[in-house]
XYZ file of C-alpha atoms in Angstrom:
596
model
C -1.817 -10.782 -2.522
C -4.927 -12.039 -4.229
C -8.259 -13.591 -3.350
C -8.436 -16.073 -6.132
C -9.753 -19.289 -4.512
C -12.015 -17.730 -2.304
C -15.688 -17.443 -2.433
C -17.150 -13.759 -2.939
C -19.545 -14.053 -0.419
C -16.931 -14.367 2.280
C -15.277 -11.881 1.349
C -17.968 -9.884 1.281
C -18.842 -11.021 5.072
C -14.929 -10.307 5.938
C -15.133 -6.788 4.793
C -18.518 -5.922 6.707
C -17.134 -7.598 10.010
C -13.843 -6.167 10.093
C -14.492 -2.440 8.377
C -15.765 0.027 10.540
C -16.301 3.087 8.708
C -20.244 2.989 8.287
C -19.922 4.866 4.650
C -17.375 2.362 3.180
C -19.512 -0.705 5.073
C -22.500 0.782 3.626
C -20.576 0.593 0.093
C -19.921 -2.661 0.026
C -23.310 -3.976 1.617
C -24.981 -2.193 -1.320
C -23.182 -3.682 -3.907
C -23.578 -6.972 -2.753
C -27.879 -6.362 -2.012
C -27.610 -4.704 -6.104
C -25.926 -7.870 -7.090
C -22.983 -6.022 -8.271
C -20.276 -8.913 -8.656
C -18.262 -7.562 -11.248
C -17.705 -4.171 -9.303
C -17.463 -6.279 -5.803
C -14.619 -9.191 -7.445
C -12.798 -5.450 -8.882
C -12.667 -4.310 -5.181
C -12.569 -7.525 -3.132
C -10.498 -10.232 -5.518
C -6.872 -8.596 -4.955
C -5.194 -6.525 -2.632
C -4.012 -3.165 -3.242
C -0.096 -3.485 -3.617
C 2.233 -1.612 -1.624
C 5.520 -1.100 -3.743
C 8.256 2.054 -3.958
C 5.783 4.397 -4.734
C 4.069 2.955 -1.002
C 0.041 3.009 -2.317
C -1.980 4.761 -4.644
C -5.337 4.152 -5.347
C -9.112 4.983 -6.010
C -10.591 6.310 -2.783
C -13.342 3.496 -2.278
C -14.071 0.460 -0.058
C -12.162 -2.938 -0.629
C -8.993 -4.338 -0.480
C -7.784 -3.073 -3.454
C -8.676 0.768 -3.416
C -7.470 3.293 -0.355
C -9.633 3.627 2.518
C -9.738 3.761 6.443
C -9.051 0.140 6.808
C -5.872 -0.216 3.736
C -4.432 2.913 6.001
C -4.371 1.557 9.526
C -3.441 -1.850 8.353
C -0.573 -0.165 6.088
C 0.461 2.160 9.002
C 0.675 -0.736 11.760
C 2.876 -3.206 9.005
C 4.975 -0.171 8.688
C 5.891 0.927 12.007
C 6.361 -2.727 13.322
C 9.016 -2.720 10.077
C 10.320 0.422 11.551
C 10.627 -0.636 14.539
C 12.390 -4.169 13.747
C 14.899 -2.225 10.829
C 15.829 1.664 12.789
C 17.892 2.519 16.031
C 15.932 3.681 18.464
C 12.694 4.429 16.509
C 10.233 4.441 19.416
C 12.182 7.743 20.290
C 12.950 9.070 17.300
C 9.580 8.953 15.568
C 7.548 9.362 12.302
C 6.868 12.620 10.631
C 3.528 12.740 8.877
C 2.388 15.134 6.548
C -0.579 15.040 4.355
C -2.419 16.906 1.774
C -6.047 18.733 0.458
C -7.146 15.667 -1.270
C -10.699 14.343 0.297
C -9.701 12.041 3.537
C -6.042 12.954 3.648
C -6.250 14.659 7.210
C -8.041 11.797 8.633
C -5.716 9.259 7.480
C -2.826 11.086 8.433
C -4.354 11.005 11.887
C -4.855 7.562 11.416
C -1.324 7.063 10.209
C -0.414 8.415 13.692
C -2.634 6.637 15.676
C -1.530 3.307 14.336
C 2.146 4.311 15.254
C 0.835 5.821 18.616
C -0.525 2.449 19.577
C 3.291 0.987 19.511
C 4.355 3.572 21.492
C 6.075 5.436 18.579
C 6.037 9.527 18.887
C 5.052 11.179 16.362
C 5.553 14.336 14.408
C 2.185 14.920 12.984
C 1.732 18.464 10.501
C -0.788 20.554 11.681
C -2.704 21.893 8.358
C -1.622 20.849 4.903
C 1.607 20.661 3.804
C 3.978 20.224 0.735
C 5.030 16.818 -0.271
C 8.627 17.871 0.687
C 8.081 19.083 3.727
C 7.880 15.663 5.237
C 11.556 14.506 4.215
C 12.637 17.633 5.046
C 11.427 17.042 8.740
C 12.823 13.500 8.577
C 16.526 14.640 8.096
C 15.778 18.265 10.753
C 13.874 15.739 13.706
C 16.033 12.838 12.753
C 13.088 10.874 12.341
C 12.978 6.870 11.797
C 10.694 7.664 8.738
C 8.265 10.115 7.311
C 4.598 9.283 5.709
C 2.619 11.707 3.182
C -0.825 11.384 2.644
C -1.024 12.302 -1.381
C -1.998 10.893 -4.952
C 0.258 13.939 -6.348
C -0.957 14.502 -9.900
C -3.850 12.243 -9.729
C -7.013 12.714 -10.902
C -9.388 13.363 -7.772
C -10.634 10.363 -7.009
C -7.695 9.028 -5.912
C -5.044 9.252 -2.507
C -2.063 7.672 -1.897
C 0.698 7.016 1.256
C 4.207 8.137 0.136
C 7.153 6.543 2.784
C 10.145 8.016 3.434
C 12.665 5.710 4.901
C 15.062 7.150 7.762
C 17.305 9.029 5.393
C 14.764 11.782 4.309
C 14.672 9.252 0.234
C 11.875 7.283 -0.733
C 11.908 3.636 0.117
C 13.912 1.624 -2.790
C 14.050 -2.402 -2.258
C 14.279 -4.497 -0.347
C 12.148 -1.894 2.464
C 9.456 -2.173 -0.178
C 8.987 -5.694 0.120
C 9.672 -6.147 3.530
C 7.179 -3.186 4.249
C 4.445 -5.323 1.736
C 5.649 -8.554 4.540
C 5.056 -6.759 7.747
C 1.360 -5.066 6.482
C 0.325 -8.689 6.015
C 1.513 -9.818 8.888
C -0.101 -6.874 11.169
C -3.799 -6.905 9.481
C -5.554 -6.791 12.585
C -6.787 -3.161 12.881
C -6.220 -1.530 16.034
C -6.912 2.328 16.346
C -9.859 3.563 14.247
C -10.124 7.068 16.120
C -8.687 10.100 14.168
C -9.723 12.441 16.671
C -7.298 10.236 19.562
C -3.940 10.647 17.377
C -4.156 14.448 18.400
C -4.661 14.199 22.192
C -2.097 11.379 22.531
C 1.015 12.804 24.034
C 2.688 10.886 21.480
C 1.626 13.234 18.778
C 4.559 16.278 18.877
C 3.485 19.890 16.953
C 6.920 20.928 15.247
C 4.881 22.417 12.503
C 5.674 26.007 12.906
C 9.420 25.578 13.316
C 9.895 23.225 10.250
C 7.967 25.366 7.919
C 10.290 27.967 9.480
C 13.089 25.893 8.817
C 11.911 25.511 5.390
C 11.580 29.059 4.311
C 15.801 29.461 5.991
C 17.040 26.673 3.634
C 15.300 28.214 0.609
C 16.640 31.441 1.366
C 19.730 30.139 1.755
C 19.518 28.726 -2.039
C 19.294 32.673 -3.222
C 22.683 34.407 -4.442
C 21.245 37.450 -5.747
C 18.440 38.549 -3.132
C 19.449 41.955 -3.485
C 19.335 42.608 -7.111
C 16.306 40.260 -6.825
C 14.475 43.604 -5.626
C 14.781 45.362 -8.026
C 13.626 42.832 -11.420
C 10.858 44.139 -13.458
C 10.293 40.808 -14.237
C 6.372 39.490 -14.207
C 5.498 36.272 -12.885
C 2.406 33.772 -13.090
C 2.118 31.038 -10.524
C -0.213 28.655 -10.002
C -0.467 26.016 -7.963
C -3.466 24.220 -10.274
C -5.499 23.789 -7.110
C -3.146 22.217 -4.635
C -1.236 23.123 -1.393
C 2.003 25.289 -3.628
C 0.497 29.002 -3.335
C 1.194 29.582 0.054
C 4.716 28.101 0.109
C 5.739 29.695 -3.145
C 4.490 32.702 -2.182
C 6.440 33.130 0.966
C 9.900 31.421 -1.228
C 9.670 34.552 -3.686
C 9.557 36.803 -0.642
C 12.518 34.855 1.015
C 14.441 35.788 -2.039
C 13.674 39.171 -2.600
C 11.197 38.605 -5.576
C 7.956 41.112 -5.868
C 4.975 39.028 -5.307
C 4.081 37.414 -8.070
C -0.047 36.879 -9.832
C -1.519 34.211 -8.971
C -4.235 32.279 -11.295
C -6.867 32.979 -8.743
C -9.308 30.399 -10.022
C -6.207 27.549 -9.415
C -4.813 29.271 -6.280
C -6.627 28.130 -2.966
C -6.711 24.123 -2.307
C -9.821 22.455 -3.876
C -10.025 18.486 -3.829
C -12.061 18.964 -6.529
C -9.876 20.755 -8.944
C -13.089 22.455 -10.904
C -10.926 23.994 -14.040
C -8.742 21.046 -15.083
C -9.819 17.687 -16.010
C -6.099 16.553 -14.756
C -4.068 18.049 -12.268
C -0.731 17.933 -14.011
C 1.326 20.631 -15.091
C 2.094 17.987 -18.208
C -1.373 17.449 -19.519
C -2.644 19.251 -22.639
C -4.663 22.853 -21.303
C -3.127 22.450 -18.015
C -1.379 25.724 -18.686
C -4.682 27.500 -20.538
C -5.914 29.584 -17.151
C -2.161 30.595 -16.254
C -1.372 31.613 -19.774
C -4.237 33.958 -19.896
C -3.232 35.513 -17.059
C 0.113 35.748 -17.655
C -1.472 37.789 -20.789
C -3.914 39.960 -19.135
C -0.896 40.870 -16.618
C 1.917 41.607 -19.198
C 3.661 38.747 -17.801
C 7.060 37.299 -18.815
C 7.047 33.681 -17.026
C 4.643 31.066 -16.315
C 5.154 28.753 -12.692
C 3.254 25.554 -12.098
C 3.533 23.101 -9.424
C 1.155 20.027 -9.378
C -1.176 19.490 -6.529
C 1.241 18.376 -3.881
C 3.875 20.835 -5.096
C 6.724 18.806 -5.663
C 6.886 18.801 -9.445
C 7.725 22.213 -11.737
C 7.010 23.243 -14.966
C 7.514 26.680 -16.381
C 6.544 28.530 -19.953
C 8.048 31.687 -21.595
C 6.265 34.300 -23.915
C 8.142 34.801 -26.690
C 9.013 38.358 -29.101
C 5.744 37.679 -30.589
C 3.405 37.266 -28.342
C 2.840 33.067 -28.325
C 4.309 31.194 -25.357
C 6.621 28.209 -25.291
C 6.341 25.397 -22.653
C 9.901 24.189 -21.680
C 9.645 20.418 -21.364
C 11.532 18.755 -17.955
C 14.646 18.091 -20.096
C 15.060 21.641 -21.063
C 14.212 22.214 -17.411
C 16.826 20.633 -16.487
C 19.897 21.478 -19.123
C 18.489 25.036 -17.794
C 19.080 24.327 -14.227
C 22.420 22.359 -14.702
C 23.772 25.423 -16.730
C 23.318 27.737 -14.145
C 24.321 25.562 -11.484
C 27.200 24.514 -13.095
C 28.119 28.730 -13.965
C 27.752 29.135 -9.861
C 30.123 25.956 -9.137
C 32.618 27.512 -11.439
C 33.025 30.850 -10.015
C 33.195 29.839 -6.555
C 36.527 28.194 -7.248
C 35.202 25.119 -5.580
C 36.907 21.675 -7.826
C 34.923 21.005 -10.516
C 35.922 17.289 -10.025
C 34.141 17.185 -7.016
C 30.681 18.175 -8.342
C 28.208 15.792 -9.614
C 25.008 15.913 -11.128
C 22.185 12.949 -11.210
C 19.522 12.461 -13.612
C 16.889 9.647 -14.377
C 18.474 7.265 -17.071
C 15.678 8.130 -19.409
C 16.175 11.883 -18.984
C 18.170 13.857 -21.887
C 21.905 12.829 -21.900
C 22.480 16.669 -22.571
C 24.042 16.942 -18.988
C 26.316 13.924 -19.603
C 27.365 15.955 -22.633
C 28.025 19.054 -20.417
C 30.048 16.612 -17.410
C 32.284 15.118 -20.923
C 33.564 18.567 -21.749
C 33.558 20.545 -18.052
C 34.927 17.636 -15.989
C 32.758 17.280 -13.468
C 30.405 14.106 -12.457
C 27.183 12.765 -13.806
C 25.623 9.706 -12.791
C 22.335 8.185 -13.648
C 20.051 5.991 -12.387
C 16.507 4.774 -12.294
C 13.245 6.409 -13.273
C 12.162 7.710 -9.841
C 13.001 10.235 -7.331
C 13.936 7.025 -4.748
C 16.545 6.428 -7.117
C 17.233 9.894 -7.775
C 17.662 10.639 -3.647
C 20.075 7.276 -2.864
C 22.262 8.113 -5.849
C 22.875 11.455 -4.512
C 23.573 10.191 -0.956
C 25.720 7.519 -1.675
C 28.204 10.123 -4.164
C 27.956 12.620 -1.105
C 29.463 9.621 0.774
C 32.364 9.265 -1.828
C 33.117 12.944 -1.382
C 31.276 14.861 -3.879
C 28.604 17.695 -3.755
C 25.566 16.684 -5.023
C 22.995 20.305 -5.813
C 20.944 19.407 -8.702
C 19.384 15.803 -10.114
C 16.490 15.929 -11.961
C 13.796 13.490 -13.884
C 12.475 14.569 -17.755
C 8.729 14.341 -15.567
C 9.481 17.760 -14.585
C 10.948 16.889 -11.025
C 13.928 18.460 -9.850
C 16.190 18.105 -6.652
C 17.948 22.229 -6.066
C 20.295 22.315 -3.502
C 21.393 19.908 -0.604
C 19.153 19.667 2.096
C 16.068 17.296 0.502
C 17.208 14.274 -1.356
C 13.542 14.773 -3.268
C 12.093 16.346 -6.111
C 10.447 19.839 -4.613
C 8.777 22.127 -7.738
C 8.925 25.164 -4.334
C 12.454 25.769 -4.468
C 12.407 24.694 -8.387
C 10.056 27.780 -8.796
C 11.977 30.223 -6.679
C 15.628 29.134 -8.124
C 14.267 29.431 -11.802
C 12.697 32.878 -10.961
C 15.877 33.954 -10.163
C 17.990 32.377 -13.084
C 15.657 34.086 -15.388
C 16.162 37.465 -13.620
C 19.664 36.997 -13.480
C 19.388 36.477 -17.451
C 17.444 39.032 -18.414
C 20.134 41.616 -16.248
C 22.678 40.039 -19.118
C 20.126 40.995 -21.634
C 19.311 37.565 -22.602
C 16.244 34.877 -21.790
C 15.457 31.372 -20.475
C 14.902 30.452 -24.228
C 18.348 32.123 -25.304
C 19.966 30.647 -22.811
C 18.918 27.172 -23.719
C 20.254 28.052 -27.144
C 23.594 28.954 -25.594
C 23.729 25.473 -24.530
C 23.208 23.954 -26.805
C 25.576 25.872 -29.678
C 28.515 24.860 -26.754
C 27.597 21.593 -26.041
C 25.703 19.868 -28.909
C 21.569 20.345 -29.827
C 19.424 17.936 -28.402
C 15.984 17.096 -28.514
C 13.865 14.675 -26.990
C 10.475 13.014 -28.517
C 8.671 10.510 -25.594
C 5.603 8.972 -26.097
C 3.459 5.829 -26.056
C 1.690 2.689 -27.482
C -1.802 1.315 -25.773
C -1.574 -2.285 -25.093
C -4.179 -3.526 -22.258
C -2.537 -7.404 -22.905
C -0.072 -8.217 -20.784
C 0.918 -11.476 -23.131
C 1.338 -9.184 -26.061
C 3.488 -7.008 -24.571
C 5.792 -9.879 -23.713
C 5.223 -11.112 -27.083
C 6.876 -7.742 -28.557
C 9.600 -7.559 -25.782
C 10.571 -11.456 -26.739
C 10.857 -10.299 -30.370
C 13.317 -7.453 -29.532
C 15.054 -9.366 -27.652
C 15.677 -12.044 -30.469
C 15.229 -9.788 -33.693
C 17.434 -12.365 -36.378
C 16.059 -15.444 -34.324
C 19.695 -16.047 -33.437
C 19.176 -14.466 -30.098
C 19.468 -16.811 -26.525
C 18.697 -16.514 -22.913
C 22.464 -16.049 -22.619
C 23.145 -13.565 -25.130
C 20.170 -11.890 -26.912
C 20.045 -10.736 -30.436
C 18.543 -7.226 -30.463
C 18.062 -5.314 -32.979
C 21.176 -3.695 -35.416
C 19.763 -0.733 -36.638
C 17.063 1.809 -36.754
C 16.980 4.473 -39.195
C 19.900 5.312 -40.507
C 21.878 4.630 -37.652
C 23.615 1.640 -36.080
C 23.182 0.510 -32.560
C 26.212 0.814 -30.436
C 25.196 -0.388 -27.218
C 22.479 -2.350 -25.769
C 21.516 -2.019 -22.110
C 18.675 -4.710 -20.844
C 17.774 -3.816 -17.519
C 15.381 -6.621 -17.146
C 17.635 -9.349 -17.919
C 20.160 -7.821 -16.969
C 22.197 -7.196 -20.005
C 24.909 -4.651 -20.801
C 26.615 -5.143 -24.290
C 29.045 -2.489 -23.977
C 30.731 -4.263 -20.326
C 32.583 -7.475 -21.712
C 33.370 -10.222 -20.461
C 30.225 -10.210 -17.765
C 28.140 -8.027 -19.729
C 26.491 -7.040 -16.230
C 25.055 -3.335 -16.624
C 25.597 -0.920 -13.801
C 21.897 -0.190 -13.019
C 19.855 -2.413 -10.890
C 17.033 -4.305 -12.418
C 14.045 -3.114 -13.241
C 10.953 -5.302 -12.252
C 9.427 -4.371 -15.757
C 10.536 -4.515 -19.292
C 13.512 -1.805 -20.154
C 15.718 -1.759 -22.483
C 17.806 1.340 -23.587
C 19.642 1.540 -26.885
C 22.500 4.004 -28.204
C 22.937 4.490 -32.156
C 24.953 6.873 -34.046
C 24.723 7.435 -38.143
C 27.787 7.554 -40.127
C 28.296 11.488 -39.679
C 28.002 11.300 -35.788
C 24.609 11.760 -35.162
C 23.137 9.892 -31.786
C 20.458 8.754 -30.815
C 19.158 6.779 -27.174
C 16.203 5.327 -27.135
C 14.563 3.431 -24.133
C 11.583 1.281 -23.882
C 9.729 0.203 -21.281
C 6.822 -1.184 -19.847
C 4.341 1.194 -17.501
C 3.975 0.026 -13.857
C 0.605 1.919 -13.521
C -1.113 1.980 -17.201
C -1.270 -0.519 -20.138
C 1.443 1.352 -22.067
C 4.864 0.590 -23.861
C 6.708 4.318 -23.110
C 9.580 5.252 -25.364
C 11.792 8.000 -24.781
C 13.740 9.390 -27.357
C 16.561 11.724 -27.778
C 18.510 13.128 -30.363
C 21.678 14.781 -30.502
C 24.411 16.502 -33.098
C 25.579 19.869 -34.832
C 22.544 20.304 -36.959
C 18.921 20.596 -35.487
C 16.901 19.915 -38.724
C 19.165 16.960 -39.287
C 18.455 15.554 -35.927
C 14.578 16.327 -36.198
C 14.587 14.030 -39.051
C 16.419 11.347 -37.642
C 13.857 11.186 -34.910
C 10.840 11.214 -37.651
C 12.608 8.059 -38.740
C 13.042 6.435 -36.015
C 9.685 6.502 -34.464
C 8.272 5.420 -37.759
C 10.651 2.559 -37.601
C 10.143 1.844 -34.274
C 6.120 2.074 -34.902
C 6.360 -0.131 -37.764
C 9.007 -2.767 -37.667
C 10.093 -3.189 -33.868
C 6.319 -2.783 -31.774
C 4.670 -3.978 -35.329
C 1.589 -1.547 -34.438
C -0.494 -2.799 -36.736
C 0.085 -6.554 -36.564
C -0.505 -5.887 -32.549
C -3.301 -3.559 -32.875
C -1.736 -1.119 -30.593
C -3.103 2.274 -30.252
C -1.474 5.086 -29.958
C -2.310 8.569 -27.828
């Protein structure tokens, strides 16, 4: 939704008559007596968009940033879709959960107000939680849906409002747009009193018994709590400012772990988060301040969760001293390996497991599924995807305990359909002591891995590209490479490198070459530009490389994998083909696109 044809001044007028939090009235009111248009049509020309991801934005006043007023009118459009969509949702309710970040109480108060005023109970947290302790509560209270108040990884001037639909997943289409429907159809605000959501006998406390019920299923994810006691292994943790420490803390005593140091500078929440310009495990010198610690401590293992705890990322020291930082796909082969190790010695039919993973994740675990029999299914990029995939093959009879995404998120066990970097923590702190009782390490592990199953290695990254026309431009090119390309069958590329493409997968027009005669692919559409190609060289080297446009930042993403029997072989092919791609498919130069 967009302002377009309207004058500024109105909308100016509409903000200060409807808004009626005096510090984001005062906001606008000053930009418009300072004569600030450009700022004022930034915040008051479009409307912030509510999609899978439900909203994320700059904490400020307008339309198109988060704020009191972008809450409430979010909260009432989604509980009258709730209410039209879900059995018996009045009784059944809404858990609500909600960060450290600045405002995230109040507008999880809000949240339950607005559902309040419907006559909807609600299970509002009492203190901060975990991201994934609000589909958790969904599936324990059989809730109607679940809302977290969190930007995640953000930087700190930003908040978001994560839904959870009645099956514990993130919303996936068509809730998304019928959610975006119903906000704009209930914009009247109705409650604006945090303070009433708490009195109203509405609002249910079921905080202490879910975080209880928590800390059960995690233990119940531990198969070697004894000998769990008794590891000499050191741990770092931090939670890099966010609401993890606690949580992890009390998972490594549910599983029989030592306590492990915490990076005391990163380890209480702090909206503010003074010692990293980022809050992501994944950015450069995220790691600096645990690493250091983990040196002054004579630790083996670095843990980080991001802010809202639900992503993972983890770091070994090596025989020399220096550390390595696994990426998510190593992660994940990690996690898979073991999990697949447990599977097989509980006798359980390895026919009826199946594993999930983002469709550009490694393929590593396809590789793994070819040669042990069991199932792997991909999907998406996104834990919504992630979640419903894993649901619907529990519905066909299989058992679903790992999916991951190469973004470091990863789904352990059965009980949340959601990425959750708690339990991720916990279950790699035990893989790693379970390891180092066989003498070997995380590292030498991976190696195992990939001796039986093939090397891979994956090489993502990005081009800059703040024109949307250019990007099309490129896209249109790829799409006819020869110029003998149509809208019914396009003419992609042939080759990159020294390898030939095999398959073609267009996932925005649909397009799958490698299913004659419809050539329909088996992943839904993506509303962006994605296409994934597969390529192999003459002596059976692979390669999969997927492109696609960023929903969020003016970036083409690529992500890259290699695979075969000889690692400097496959190193090289990757040099070549992110030259090639650089230079002949996104023609950098040509399009002046930068690069990170």
């Amino acid at each position: 939704m967009n302002f377009a044809g309207v004058e500024l001044a109105d909308l100016v007028k509409e903000w200060l008559l409807i808004d009626q939090n005096p510090k984001t009235r005062q906001e606008i009111s000053d930009l418009w007596a300072a004569g600030r248009v450009d700022e004022l049509e930034k915040r008051l020309k479009s409307r912030i968009e509510f999609g899978t991801a439900g909203l994320r934005g700059r904490m400020e006043a307008g339309w198109s940033r988060m704020n009191d007023l972008i809450v409430i009118q979010a909260s009432q459009g989604l509980c009258a879709y709730v209410l039209e969509h879900v059995n018996d949702a009045k009784s059944r309710g809404a858990v609500i959960g909600y960060d450290h970040r600045h405002h995230s109480e109040r507008w999880a108060r809000l949240t339950a107000a607005a559902f309040h005023d419907k006559g909807v109970k609600t299970y509002l947290y009492r203190g901060v939680v975990h991201t994934p302790m609000v589909p958790f509560g969904v599936k324990r209270l059989d809730a109607a849906c679940g809302v977290m108040i969190t930007a995640s990884h953000n930087p700190k001037h930003d908040n978001g409002y994560k839904v959870y639909w009645e099956n514990g997943v993130q919303i996936i289409s068509p809730h998304d747009k019928g959610i975006s429907m119903s906000i704009l159809a209930n914009l009247d605000p109705k409650e604006w009193d945090p303070v009433s959501a708490l009195v109203n006998p509405l609002c249910v406390d079921r905080t202490q018994e879910m975080v209880e019920g928590y800390f059960d299923y995690i233990a119940s994810l531990s198969h070697y709590r004894v000998l769990n006691t008794s590891t000499d292994i050191k741990f770092v943790n931090t939670s890099l400012h966010g609401v993890g420490h606690v949580f992890v803390e009390k998972s490594f005593e549910r599983f029989g772990f030592n306590p492990f140091t915490p990076v005391q500078e990163q380890q209480n929440p702090d909206p503010e988060f003074p010692t990293v310009q980022f809050p992501n495990p994944e950015e450069a010198g995220a790691l600096d301040l645990a690493i250091r610690t983990a040196d002054a401590a004579g630790a083996a293992y670095v843990f980080a969760q991001d802010p809202d705890a639900d992503r993972f990322c983890a770091a070994e020291r090596r025989a020399d001293g220096s550390w390595v930082i696994f990426t998510g796909d190593q992660l994940g082969v990690l996690f898979a390996g073991k999990i697949l190790e447990r599977y097989k010695t509980s006798g359980k039919p390895l026919d009826k497991l199946a594993m999930v993973a983002s469709t550009v994740s490694s393929k590593m675990i396809e590789a793994m599924a070819a040669v042990e029999g069991f199932k792997f299914t991909e999907c998406l990029t996104g834990f919504k995807f992630i979640g419903n995939t894993a649901l619907a093959l529990v519905e066909q009879g299989y058992e679903v305990p790992f999916g991951y995404e190469e973004a470091i998120g990863f789904m352990v066990g059965s009980e949340i359909r959601d990425k959750d970097g708690v339990s991720a923590a916990v279950f790699f702190a035990e893989l790693v002591a379970s390891l180092h009782r066989e003498g070997k390490t995380a590292s030498s592990y991976l190696q195992e891995l990939y001796a039986r199953y093939g090397y891979f290695q994956t090489k993502n990254s990005y081009f800059i590209c703040d024109d949307p026309l250019v990007i099309n431009q490129i896209f249109a090119r790829i799409r006819n490479y020869d110029g003998q390309g149509s809208s019914e069958r396009p003419s992609y590329p042939k080759s990159i490198g020294r390898l030939d493409v095999s398959s073609v997968v267009d996932l925005t027009l649909g397009y799958d070459s490698s299913n004659p005669p419809t050539y329909k692919p088996s992943l839904p559409l993506s509303s962006g530009h994605m296409i994934q190609f597969r390529a192999t060289s003459q002596d059976g080297f692979k390669i999969v490389l997927t492109i696609r446009t960023s929903g969020t930042e003016p970036k083409v993403k690529y992500y890259l994998e290699g695979s075969g029997n000889d690692r400097d072989t496959v190193q090289e092919i990757l040099k070549e083909v992110v030259q090639e791609l650089g230079d002949a498919w996104m023609q950098t130069d040509l399009n002046k696109l930068g690069r990170p």
